[in-house]
Tab-separated table of C-alpha atoms in Angstrom:
chain	number	residue	atom	x	y	z
U	1	VAL	CA	3.073	-22.793	-12.729
U	2	VAL	CA	2.888	-24.182	-16.269
U	3	GLY	CA	2.047	-21.569	-18.889
U	4	ILE	CA	0.573	-22.246	-22.319
U	5	GLY	CA	1.485	-19.957	-25.213
U	6	LEU	CA	-0.704	-18.965	-28.179
U	7	ASN	CA	-3.734	-20.877	-26.976
U	8	TYR	CA	-6.489	-18.455	-28.037
U	9	ARG	CA	-7.420	-18.186	-31.679
U	10	ASP	CA	-8.149	-14.453	-31.404
U	11	HIS	CA	-4.776	-13.755	-29.737
U	12	ALA	CA	-2.823	-15.727	-32.353
U	13	GLY	CA	-4.536	-13.644	-35.009
U	14	GLU	CA	-3.766	-10.461	-33.063
U	15	VAL	CA	-0.009	-11.146	-33.043
U	16	GLY	CA	0.066	-12.643	-36.544
U	17	LEU	CA	1.268	-16.136	-35.583
U	18	GLU	CA	0.030	-19.559	-36.639
U	19	LEU	CA	-1.698	-21.782	-34.123
U	20	PRO	CA	0.637	-24.380	-32.593
U	21	GLU	CA	0.207	-28.093	-33.338
U	22	ASP	CA	0.783	-28.969	-29.669
U	23	PRO	CA	0.438	-26.900	-26.492
U	24	MET	CA	3.458	-24.604	-26.198
U	25	LEU	CA	4.742	-24.953	-22.619
U	26	PHE	CA	6.797	-22.692	-20.395
U	27	LEU	CA	7.325	-22.580	-16.633
U	28	MET	CA	7.014	-19.859	-13.995
U	29	PRO	CA	8.551	-20.169	-10.517
U	30	ASP	CA	6.459	-20.190	-7.352
U	31	THR	CA	8.200	-16.957	-6.303
U	32	ALA	CA	6.237	-15.182	-9.061
U	33	VAL	CA	2.898	-16.085	-7.452
U	34	ILE	CA	0.940	-13.459	-5.517
U	35	GLY	CA	-2.672	-13.259	-4.429
U	36	PRO	CA	-5.456	-10.732	-4.917
U	37	GLY	CA	-4.778	-7.294	-3.485
U	38	ARG	CA	-1.014	-7.748	-3.697
U	39	THR	CA	1.125	-5.404	-5.795
U	40	ILE	CA	2.597	-6.301	-9.175
U	41	ARG	CA	6.138	-4.860	-9.203
U	42	LEU	CA	7.672	-3.583	-12.434
U	43	PRO	CA	11.320	-4.686	-12.807
U	44	GLU	CA	13.993	-2.121	-13.631
U	45	MET	CA	15.381	-4.178	-16.527
U	46	SER	CA	12.124	-3.994	-18.525
U	47	GLU	CA	10.477	-1.002	-20.180
U	48	TRP	CA	7.423	-2.886	-21.502
U	49	VAL	CA	5.337	-5.014	-19.143
U	50	ASP	CA	1.971	-6.385	-20.316
U	51	TYR	CA	-1.074	-7.880	-18.596
U	52	GLU	CA	-2.476	-11.193	-19.861
U	53	GLY	CA	-5.812	-12.226	-18.378
U	54	GLU	CA	-6.208	-16.012	-18.185
U	55	LEU	CA	-8.172	-18.901	-16.718
U	56	ALA	CA	-6.022	-21.253	-14.631
U	57	ILE	CA	-6.429	-24.899	-13.663
U	58	VAL	CA	-5.426	-25.985	-10.150
U	59	ILE	CA	-4.382	-29.627	-9.895
U	60	GLY	CA	-6.027	-31.695	-7.146
U	61	ARG	CA	-4.059	-34.948	-7.124
U	62	PRO	CA	-0.852	-36.358	-8.618
U	63	ALA	CA	-1.091	-36.751	-12.383
U	64	PHE	CA	1.408	-38.812	-14.369
U	65	ARG	CA	0.803	-39.840	-17.988
U	66	ILE	CA	-2.967	-39.713	-17.679
U	67	GLU	CA	-5.444	-40.116	-20.513
U	68	LYS	CA	-7.477	-37.161	-21.718
U	69	ALA	CA	-10.751	-38.837	-20.733
U	70	ALA	CA	-9.549	-39.021	-17.112
U	71	ALA	CA	-8.141	-35.487	-16.877
U	72	GLU	CA	-11.184	-33.963	-15.168
U	73	ASP	CA	-10.622	-36.246	-12.170
U	74	TYR	CA	-7.241	-34.612	-11.530
U	75	ILE	CA	-8.510	-31.014	-11.502
U	76	LEU	CA	-9.334	-29.433	-8.146
U	77	GLY	CA	-10.826	-26.320	-9.726
U	78	HIS	CA	-10.246	-23.108	-11.659
U	79	THR	CA	-9.228	-19.551	-10.801
U	80	CYS	CA	-8.357	-16.214	-12.402
U	81	PHE	CA	-4.754	-15.669	-13.460
U	82	ASN	CA	-2.692	-12.745	-14.778
U	83	ASP	CA	0.326	-13.895	-16.794
U	84	VAL	CA	2.281	-10.645	-16.430
U	85	THR	CA	4.966	-10.477	-19.111
U	86	ALA	CA	8.033	-8.299	-19.735
U	87	ARG	CA	7.333	-8.152	-23.455
U	88	ASP	CA	10.596	-6.489	-24.470
U	89	LEU	CA	12.579	-9.227	-22.708
U	90	GLN	CA	10.396	-11.951	-24.229
U	91	ILE	CA	11.176	-10.596	-27.688
U	92	LYS	CA	14.873	-10.219	-26.875
U	93	ASP	CA	15.329	-13.648	-25.270
U	94	VAL	CA	13.023	-15.606	-27.623
U	95	GLN	CA	12.319	-18.163	-24.861
U	96	PHE	CA	10.035	-17.031	-22.038
U	97	THR	CA	11.811	-17.753	-18.750
U	98	ARG	CA	13.077	-14.292	-17.814
U	99	SER	CA	10.071	-12.383	-19.155
U	100	LYS	CA	7.561	-14.444	-17.139
U	101	SER	CA	9.501	-15.183	-13.945
U	102	PHE	CA	9.924	-11.927	-12.036
U	103	ASP	CA	8.616	-11.916	-8.471
U	104	THR	CA	4.921	-10.854	-8.454
U	105	PHE	CA	4.394	-11.723	-12.165
U	106	ALA	CA	1.847	-14.513	-11.538
U	107	PRO	CA	-1.138	-13.079	-9.652
U	108	MET	CA	-3.971	-15.545	-9.130
U	109	GLY	CA	-7.228	-15.820	-7.211
U	110	PRO	CA	-9.412	-14.717	-5.560
U	111	TRP	CA	-10.372	-18.362	-4.878
U	112	ILE	CA	-10.586	-21.778	-6.500
U	113	VAL	CA	-14.000	-22.692	-7.918
U	114	THR	CA	-14.493	-26.463	-7.941
U	115	ASP	CA	-17.840	-26.849	-9.723
U	116	ILE	CA	-17.593	-24.858	-12.942
U	117	ASP	CA	-17.588	-25.904	-16.600
U	118	PRO	CA	-14.489	-24.225	-18.084
U	119	GLY	CA	-15.574	-24.759	-21.677
U	120	SER	CA	-17.606	-21.574	-22.162
U	121	LEU	CA	-16.588	-18.830	-19.739
U	122	ASP	CA	-16.494	-15.113	-20.467
U	123	ILE	CA	-13.106	-13.609	-19.607
U	124	GLU	CA	-12.344	-9.889	-19.406
U	125	THR	CA	-9.412	-7.704	-18.370
U	126	TYR	CA	-9.822	-4.145	-17.130
U	127	VAL	CA	-7.082	-1.573	-16.552
U	128	ASN	CA	-8.168	1.418	-14.465
U	129	GLY	CA	-11.783	0.472	-15.143
U	130	GLU	CA	-11.402	0.350	-18.936
U	131	ARG	CA	-12.066	-2.982	-20.606
U	132	LYS	CA	-9.029	-4.193	-22.558
U	133	GLN	CA	-9.735	-7.886	-23.149
U	134	CYS	CA	-13.072	-9.568	-23.819
U	135	SER	CA	-13.315	-13.161	-24.996
U	136	ASN	CA	-14.663	-16.579	-24.125
U	137	THR	CA	-12.932	-19.862	-23.380
U	138	ARG	CA	-14.628	-21.267	-26.478
U	139	GLN	CA	-11.761	-19.519	-28.306
U	140	LEU	CA	-9.202	-21.857	-26.710
U	141	VAL	CA	-7.195	-24.046	-29.075
U	142	PHE	CA	-6.443	-26.656	-26.387
U	143	GLY	CA	-9.107	-27.076	-23.720
U	144	PRO	CA	-8.458	-27.789	-20.043
U	145	PHE	CA	-8.643	-31.594	-20.201
U	146	HIS	CA	-6.280	-31.702	-23.165
U	147	ARG	CA	-3.813	-29.437	-21.327
U	148	VAL	CA	-3.786	-31.568	-18.180
U	149	HIS	CA	-3.364	-34.726	-20.249
U	150	PHE	CA	-0.590	-33.239	-22.386
U	151	VAL	CA	1.412	-31.715	-19.528
U	152	SER	CA	1.169	-34.947	-17.510
U	153	TRP	CA	2.995	-36.762	-20.302
U	154	VAL	CA	5.849	-34.244	-19.994
U	155	MET	CA	6.078	-33.856	-16.213
U	156	THR	CA	4.362	-35.216	-13.131
U	157	LEU	CA	1.799	-32.780	-11.747
U	158	TYR	CA	1.143	-32.478	-8.011
U	159	PRO	CA	-1.688	-30.988	-5.935
U	160	GLY	CA	-1.466	-27.214	-6.017
U	161	ASP	CA	0.315	-27.078	-9.363
U	162	VAL	CA	-1.268	-24.597	-11.758
U	163	ILE	CA	-1.732	-24.724	-15.524
U	164	ALA	CA	-2.595	-21.367	-17.090
U	165	SER	CA	-4.700	-21.302	-20.254
U	166	GLY	CA	-3.053	-18.689	-22.432
U	167	THR	CA	-4.509	-15.240	-23.032
U	168	PRO	CA	-7.100	-13.908	-25.468
U	169	ALA	CA	-6.663	-10.907	-27.754
U	170	GLY	CA	-6.220	-7.424	-26.312
U	171	ILE	CA	-2.911	-7.653	-24.443
U	172	GLY	CA	-1.392	-4.323	-23.491
U	173	PRO	CA	1.008	-2.453	-21.220
U	174	LEU	CA	0.949	-1.734	-17.508
U	175	LYS	CA	2.530	1.203	-15.701
U	176	GLY	CA	3.021	2.235	-12.112
U	177	GLY	CA	-0.216	3.340	-10.496
U	178	ASP	CA	-2.431	1.113	-12.674
U	179	ARG	CA	-5.141	-1.125	-11.265
U	180	VAL	CA	-5.611	-4.329	-13.272
U	181	GLU	CA	-8.612	-6.624	-12.912
U	182	ILE	CA	-9.200	-10.063	-14.442
U	183	ARG	CA	-12.886	-11.055	-14.465
U	184	ILE	CA	-14.134	-14.542	-15.286
U	185	ARG	CA	-17.838	-15.272	-15.182
U	186	GLY	CA	-18.606	-17.793	-12.478
U	187	ILE	CA	-15.304	-17.260	-10.682
U	188	GLY	CA	-15.004	-13.569	-9.815
U	189	SER	CA	-12.394	-10.827	-10.050
U	190	LEU	CA	-8.654	-10.816	-9.468
U	191	ILE	CA	-7.551	-7.250	-8.689
U	192	ASN	CA	-3.966	-6.037	-8.297
U	193	GLU	CA	-2.259	-2.656	-8.180
U	194	VAL	CA	0.920	-1.987	-10.158
U	195	ALA	CA	4.035	-0.201	-8.882
U	196	SER	CA	7.783	-0.056	-9.373
U	197	TRP	CA	10.182	-1.672	-6.923
U	198	GLU	CA	11.110	0.756	-4.159
Protein backbone atom coordinates (compact mmCIF):
# COMPACT_ATOMS: atom_id res chain seq x y z
CA VAL A 1 0.00 0.00 0.00
CA VAL A 2 1.33 3.43 -1.00
CA GLY A 3 0.03 6.26 1.17
CA ILE A 4 -0.10 9.92 0.21
CA GLY A 5 0.33 12.56 2.91
CA LEU A 6 -1.29 16.02 3.07
CA ASN A 7 -3.30 15.56 -0.10
CA TYR A 8 -6.51 17.36 0.90
CA ARG A 9 -6.56 21.13 1.04
CA ASP A 10 -8.96 21.16 4.00
CA HIS A 11 -6.79 18.72 6.00
CA ALA A 12 -3.59 20.69 5.36
CA GLY A 13 -5.38 23.76 6.67
CA GLU A 14 -6.64 21.79 9.67
CA VAL A 15 -3.12 20.79 10.76
CA GLY A 16 -1.53 24.11 9.77
CA LEU A 17 0.87 22.77 7.13
CA GLU A 18 1.63 23.99 3.62
CA LEU A 19 0.57 21.93 0.65
CA PRO A 20 3.39 19.77 -0.74
CA GLU A 21 4.91 20.48 -4.17
CA ASP A 22 4.92 16.76 -5.01
CA PRO A 23 2.92 13.84 -3.61
CA MET A 24 4.38 12.87 -0.24
CA LEU A 25 4.78 9.07 -0.29
CA PHE A 26 4.97 6.47 2.45
CA LEU A 27 4.48 2.71 2.45
CA MET A 28 2.33 0.32 4.50
CA PRO A 29 2.96 -3.44 4.61
CA ASP A 30 0.42 -5.97 3.36
CA THR A 31 0.17 -7.32 6.92
CA ALA A 32 -1.66 -4.10 7.86
CA VAL A 33 -4.49 -4.84 5.41
CA ILE A 34 -7.83 -6.14 6.69
CA GLY A 35 -11.28 -6.27 5.14
CA PRO A 36 -14.70 -5.01 6.17
CA GLY A 37 -16.04 -6.46 9.40
CA ARG A 38 -12.56 -7.22 10.71
CA THR A 39 -11.30 -5.66 13.95
CA ILE A 40 -8.82 -2.79 14.12
CA ARG A 41 -6.45 -3.61 17.00
CA LEU A 42 -4.94 -0.84 19.11
CA PRO A 43 -1.23 -1.43 19.81
CA GLU A 44 0.08 -1.23 23.36
CA MET A 45 2.90 1.15 22.42
CA SER A 46 0.51 3.91 21.29
CA GLU A 47 -1.88 6.02 23.35
CA TRP A 48 -3.31 8.02 20.42
CA VAL A 49 -4.68 6.19 17.38
CA ASP A 50 -6.65 8.14 14.75
CA TYR A 51 -8.98 7.20 11.89
CA GLU A 52 -8.36 8.67 8.43
CA GLY A 53 -11.10 8.05 5.88
CA GLU A 54 -9.75 7.84 2.32
CA LEU A 55 -10.45 6.83 -1.26
CA ALA A 56 -8.03 4.19 -2.57
CA ILE A 57 -6.94 3.24 -6.07
CA VAL A 58 -6.43 -0.44 -6.90
CA ILE A 59 -3.92 -1.07 -9.68
CA GLY A 60 -5.04 -3.38 -12.51
CA ARG A 61 -1.87 -4.00 -14.51
CA PRO A 62 1.88 -3.41 -14.18
CA ALA A 63 2.76 0.28 -14.30
CA PHE A 64 6.31 1.50 -14.83
CA ARG A 65 7.13 5.12 -15.70
CA ILE A 66 3.78 5.78 -17.31
CA GLU A 67 2.52 9.13 -18.53
CA LYS A 68 -0.29 10.91 -16.72
CA ALA A 69 -2.56 10.73 -19.77
CA ALA A 70 -2.31 6.92 -19.72
CA ALA A 71 -2.78 6.45 -15.96
CA GLU A 72 -6.49 5.61 -16.13
CA ASP A 73 -5.68 2.50 -18.17
CA TYR A 74 -3.69 1.08 -15.25
CA ILE A 75 -6.44 1.48 -12.63
CA LEU A 76 -8.67 -1.50 -11.90
CA GLY A 77 -11.00 0.50 -9.67
CA HIS A 78 -11.51 2.33 -6.38
CA THR A 79 -12.48 1.35 -2.84
CA CYS A 80 -12.88 2.79 0.66
CA PHE A 81 -9.79 2.92 2.86
CA ASN A 82 -9.05 3.76 6.51
CA ASP A 83 -5.46 4.91 7.02
CA VAL A 84 -5.36 4.17 10.76
CA THR A 85 -2.50 6.08 12.36
CA ALA A 86 -0.73 5.98 15.73
CA ARG A 87 -0.50 9.76 15.88
CA ASP A 88 1.77 9.97 18.92
CA LEU A 89 4.30 7.67 17.22
CA GLN A 90 4.05 9.61 13.95
CA ILE A 91 4.92 12.80 15.82
CA LYS A 92 7.72 11.09 17.75
CA ASP A 93 9.30 9.31 14.76
CA VAL A 94 8.78 12.11 12.19
CA GLN A 95 8.69 9.54 9.36
CA PHE A 96 5.54 7.42 9.08
CA THR A 97 6.61 3.77 8.95
CA ARG A 98 5.88 2.65 12.51
CA SER A 99 2.75 4.77 12.97
CA LYS A 100 1.07 3.39 9.83
CA SER A 101 2.30 -0.21 9.77
CA PHE A 102 0.71 -2.06 12.68
CA ASP A 103 -1.26 -5.17 11.78
CA THR A 104 -4.92 -4.22 11.06
CA PHE A 105 -4.08 -0.53 10.38
CA ALA A 106 -5.13 -0.58 6.69
CA PRO A 107 -8.79 -1.60 6.45
CA MET A 108 -10.21 -1.47 2.94
CA GLY A 109 -13.33 -2.50 1.06
CA PRO A 110 -16.10 -3.51 0.90
CA TRP A 111 -15.42 -4.05 -2.83
CA ILE A 112 -13.65 -2.53 -5.81
CA VAL A 113 -15.81 -0.33 -8.04
CA THR A 114 -14.50 -0.30 -11.61
CA ASP A 115 -16.76 2.26 -13.30
CA ILE A 116 -16.69 5.37 -11.14
CA ASP A 117 -15.33 8.88 -11.74
CA PRO A 118 -13.09 9.58 -8.72
CA GLY A 119 -12.92 13.31 -9.36
CA SER A 120 -16.00 14.39 -7.41
CA LEU A 121 -16.97 11.88 -4.73
CA ASP A 122 -18.42 12.68 -1.32
CA ILE A 123 -16.41 11.04 1.47
CA GLU A 124 -17.51 10.77 5.10
CA THR A 125 -16.26 9.10 8.27
CA TYR A 126 -18.54 8.11 11.13
CA VAL A 127 -17.51 6.94 14.60
CA ASN A 128 -20.31 5.30 16.58
CA GLY A 129 -22.81 6.84 14.17
CA GLU A 130 -21.52 10.40 14.57
CA ARG A 131 -20.16 12.08 11.46
CA LYS A 132 -16.54 13.16 11.93
CA GLN A 133 -15.31 13.79 8.39
CA CYS A 134 -17.23 15.23 5.45
CA SER A 135 -15.51 16.32 2.25
CA ASN A 136 -15.30 15.71 -1.47
CA THR A 137 -12.49 14.44 -3.67
CA ARG A 138 -12.56 17.82 -5.41
CA GLN A 139 -10.47 18.92 -2.40
CA LEU A 140 -7.59 16.66 -3.46
CA VAL A 141 -4.30 18.36 -4.29
CA PHE A 142 -3.11 15.49 -6.51
CA GLY A 143 -5.83 13.57 -8.32
CA PRO A 144 -5.83 9.83 -8.99
CA PHE A 145 -4.20 9.91 -12.44
CA HIS A 146 -1.42 12.17 -11.20
CA ARG A 147 -0.79 9.84 -8.24
CA VAL A 148 -0.54 6.73 -10.40
CA HIS A 149 1.76 8.52 -12.83
CA PHE A 150 3.97 9.93 -10.07
CA VAL A 151 4.30 6.71 -8.07
CA SER A 152 5.09 4.72 -11.23
CA TRP A 153 8.15 6.90 -11.77
CA VAL A 154 9.37 5.96 -8.27
CA MET A 155 8.48 2.26 -8.16
CA THR A 156 6.90 -0.33 -10.42
CA LEU A 157 3.26 -0.95 -9.53
CA TYR A 158 1.66 -4.38 -9.89
CA PRO A 159 -1.94 -5.62 -10.03
CA GLY A 160 -3.46 -5.48 -6.57
CA ASP A 161 -1.20 -2.69 -5.35
CA VAL A 162 -3.12 0.10 -3.65
CA ILE A 163 -2.56 3.86 -3.63
CA ALA A 164 -4.46 5.70 -0.90
CA SER A 165 -5.54 9.29 -1.51
CA GLY A 166 -4.80 11.06 1.74
CA THR A 167 -7.49 12.12 4.20
CA PRO A 168 -9.73 15.18 4.43
CA ALA A 169 -10.19 17.37 7.50
CA GLY A 170 -11.75 15.98 10.66
CA ILE A 171 -9.26 13.32 11.79
CA GLY A 172 -9.72 12.12 15.34
CA PRO A 173 -9.06 9.38 17.89
CA LEU A 174 -10.33 5.83 18.17
CA LYS A 175 -10.76 3.78 21.33
CA GLY A 176 -11.67 0.21 22.15
CA GLY A 177 -15.33 -0.49 21.53
CA ASP A 178 -15.69 2.10 18.74
CA ARG A 179 -17.32 1.35 15.41
CA VAL A 180 -15.77 3.31 12.53
CA GLU A 181 -17.37 3.65 9.10
CA ILE A 182 -15.93 5.17 5.92
CA ARG A 183 -18.63 6.09 3.38
CA ILE A 184 -17.90 7.09 -0.21
CA ARG A 185 -20.76 7.91 -2.54
CA GLY A 186 -20.91 5.41 -5.36
CA ILE A 187 -18.75 2.85 -3.56
CA GLY A 188 -20.40 2.05 -0.22
CA SER A 189 -19.37 1.71 3.41
CA LEU A 190 -16.31 0.20 5.06
CA ILE A 191 -17.19 -0.72 8.65
CA ASN A 192 -14.77 -1.97 11.31
CA GLU A 193 -14.89 -2.41 15.07
CA VAL A 194 -12.00 -1.28 17.28
CA ALA A 195 -10.46 -3.24 20.15
CA SER A 196 -7.20 -3.71 22.02
CA TRP A 197 -4.99 -6.74 21.45
CA GLU A 198 -5.97 -9.57 23.78
